[in-house]
XYZ file of C-alpha atoms in Angstrom:
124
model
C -27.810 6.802 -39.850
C -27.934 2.837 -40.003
C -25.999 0.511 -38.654
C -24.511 -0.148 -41.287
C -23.167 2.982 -42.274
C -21.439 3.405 -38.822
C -19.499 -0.117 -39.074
C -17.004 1.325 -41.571
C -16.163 4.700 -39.782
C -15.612 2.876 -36.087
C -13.395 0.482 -37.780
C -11.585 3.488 -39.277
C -11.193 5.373 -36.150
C -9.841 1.971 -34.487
C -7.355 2.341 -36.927
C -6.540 5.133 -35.766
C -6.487 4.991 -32.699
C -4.220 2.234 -32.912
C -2.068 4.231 -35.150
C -2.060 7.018 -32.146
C -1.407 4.700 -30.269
C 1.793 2.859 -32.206
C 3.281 6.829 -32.731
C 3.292 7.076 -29.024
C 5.034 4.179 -27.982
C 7.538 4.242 -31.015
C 8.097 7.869 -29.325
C 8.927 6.796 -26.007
C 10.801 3.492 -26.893
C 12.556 5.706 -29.064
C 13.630 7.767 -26.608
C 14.939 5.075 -24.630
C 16.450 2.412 -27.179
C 18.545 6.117 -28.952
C 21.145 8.270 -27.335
C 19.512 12.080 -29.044
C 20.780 15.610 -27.803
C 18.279 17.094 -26.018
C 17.336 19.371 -29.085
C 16.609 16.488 -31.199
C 14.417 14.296 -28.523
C 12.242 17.671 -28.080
C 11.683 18.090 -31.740
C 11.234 13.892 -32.236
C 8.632 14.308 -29.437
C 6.820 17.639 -30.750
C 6.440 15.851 -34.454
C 5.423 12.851 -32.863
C 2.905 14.010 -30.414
C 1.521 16.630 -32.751
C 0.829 14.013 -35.538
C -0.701 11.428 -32.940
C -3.068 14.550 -31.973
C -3.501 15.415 -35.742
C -4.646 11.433 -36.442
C -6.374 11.461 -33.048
C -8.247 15.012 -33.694
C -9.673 12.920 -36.990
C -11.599 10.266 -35.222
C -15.050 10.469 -34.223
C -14.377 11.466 -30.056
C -11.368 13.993 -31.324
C -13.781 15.806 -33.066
C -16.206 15.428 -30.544
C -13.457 16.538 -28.167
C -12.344 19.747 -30.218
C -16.127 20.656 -30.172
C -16.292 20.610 -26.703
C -12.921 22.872 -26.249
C -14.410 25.479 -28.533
C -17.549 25.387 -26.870
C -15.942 25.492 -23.529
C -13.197 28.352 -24.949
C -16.404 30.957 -26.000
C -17.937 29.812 -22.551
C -14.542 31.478 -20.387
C -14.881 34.420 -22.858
C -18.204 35.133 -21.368
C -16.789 34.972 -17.783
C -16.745 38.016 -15.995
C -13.907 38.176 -14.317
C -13.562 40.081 -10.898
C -11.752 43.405 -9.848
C -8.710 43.080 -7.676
C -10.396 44.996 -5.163
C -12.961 42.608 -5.225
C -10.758 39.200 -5.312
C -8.811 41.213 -2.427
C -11.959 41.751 -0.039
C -13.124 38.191 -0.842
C -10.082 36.688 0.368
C -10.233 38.574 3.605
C -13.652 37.790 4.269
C -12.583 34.200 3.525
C -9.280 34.330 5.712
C -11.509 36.318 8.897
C -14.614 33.314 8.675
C -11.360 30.733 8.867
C -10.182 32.155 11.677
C -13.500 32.517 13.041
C -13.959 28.845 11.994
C -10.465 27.733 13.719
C -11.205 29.683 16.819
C -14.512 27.685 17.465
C -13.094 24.758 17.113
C -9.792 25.054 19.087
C -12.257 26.211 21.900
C -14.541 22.940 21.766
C -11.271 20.861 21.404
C -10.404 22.330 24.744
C -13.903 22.168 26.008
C -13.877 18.840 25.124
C -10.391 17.173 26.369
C -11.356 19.075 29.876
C -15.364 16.858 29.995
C -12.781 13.599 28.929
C -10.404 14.511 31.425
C -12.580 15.119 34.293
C -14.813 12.130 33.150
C -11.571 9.507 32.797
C -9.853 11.228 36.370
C -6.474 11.333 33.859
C -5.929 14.857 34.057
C -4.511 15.230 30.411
């Protein structure tokens, strides 16, 4: 590709962008300019936000974008996922090295306020 043959299609996606971007803000100054029952602002804001993503899903990045999710969708397929008794002794191991962890530390907190205390005379 040329220059030139990019030039028209990022003016076209500024369009839309700024079309996205008009449907947005009608939507929200919509919904506080009009008094609508609650079943008629969710179905204002489900058209509106679904066409924004429909324009939006046509530019150059929301394709790019819905490439990506696909990608990253058959990626989490390929995830194997572990077995509760495996998530369960994980999480134990994890909780017993906190404690572990905590214990250590409470000690050299105490180790260490008793060295300041004697150092300082304060007796804290």
């Amino acid at each position: 590709m040329n220059a030139t043959s990019e030039t028209p299609k990022g003016g076209l996606d500024l369009v839309k962008w700024l079309s996205v971007l008009v449907l947005l803000t009608l939507m929200v100054a919509a919904n506080y300019i009009y008094e609508f029952s609650a079943v008629e602002k969710a179905a204002s804001i489900v058209v509106l936000v679904g066409l924004a993503a429909f324009i939006a899903a046509k530019t150059s990045k929301g394709a790019a974008f819905i490439e990506f999710a696909k990608e990253a969708r058959t990626e989490v397929r390929k995830v194997v996922w572990p077995t509760r008794q495996e998530t369960m002794q994980t999480t134990i191991i994890v909780m017993v090295a906190t404690l572990i962890v905590a214990l250590l530390l409470w000690g050299l907190d105490s180790i260490l306020l008793s060295l300041v205390s004697f150092i300082t005379g304060l007796g804290i």
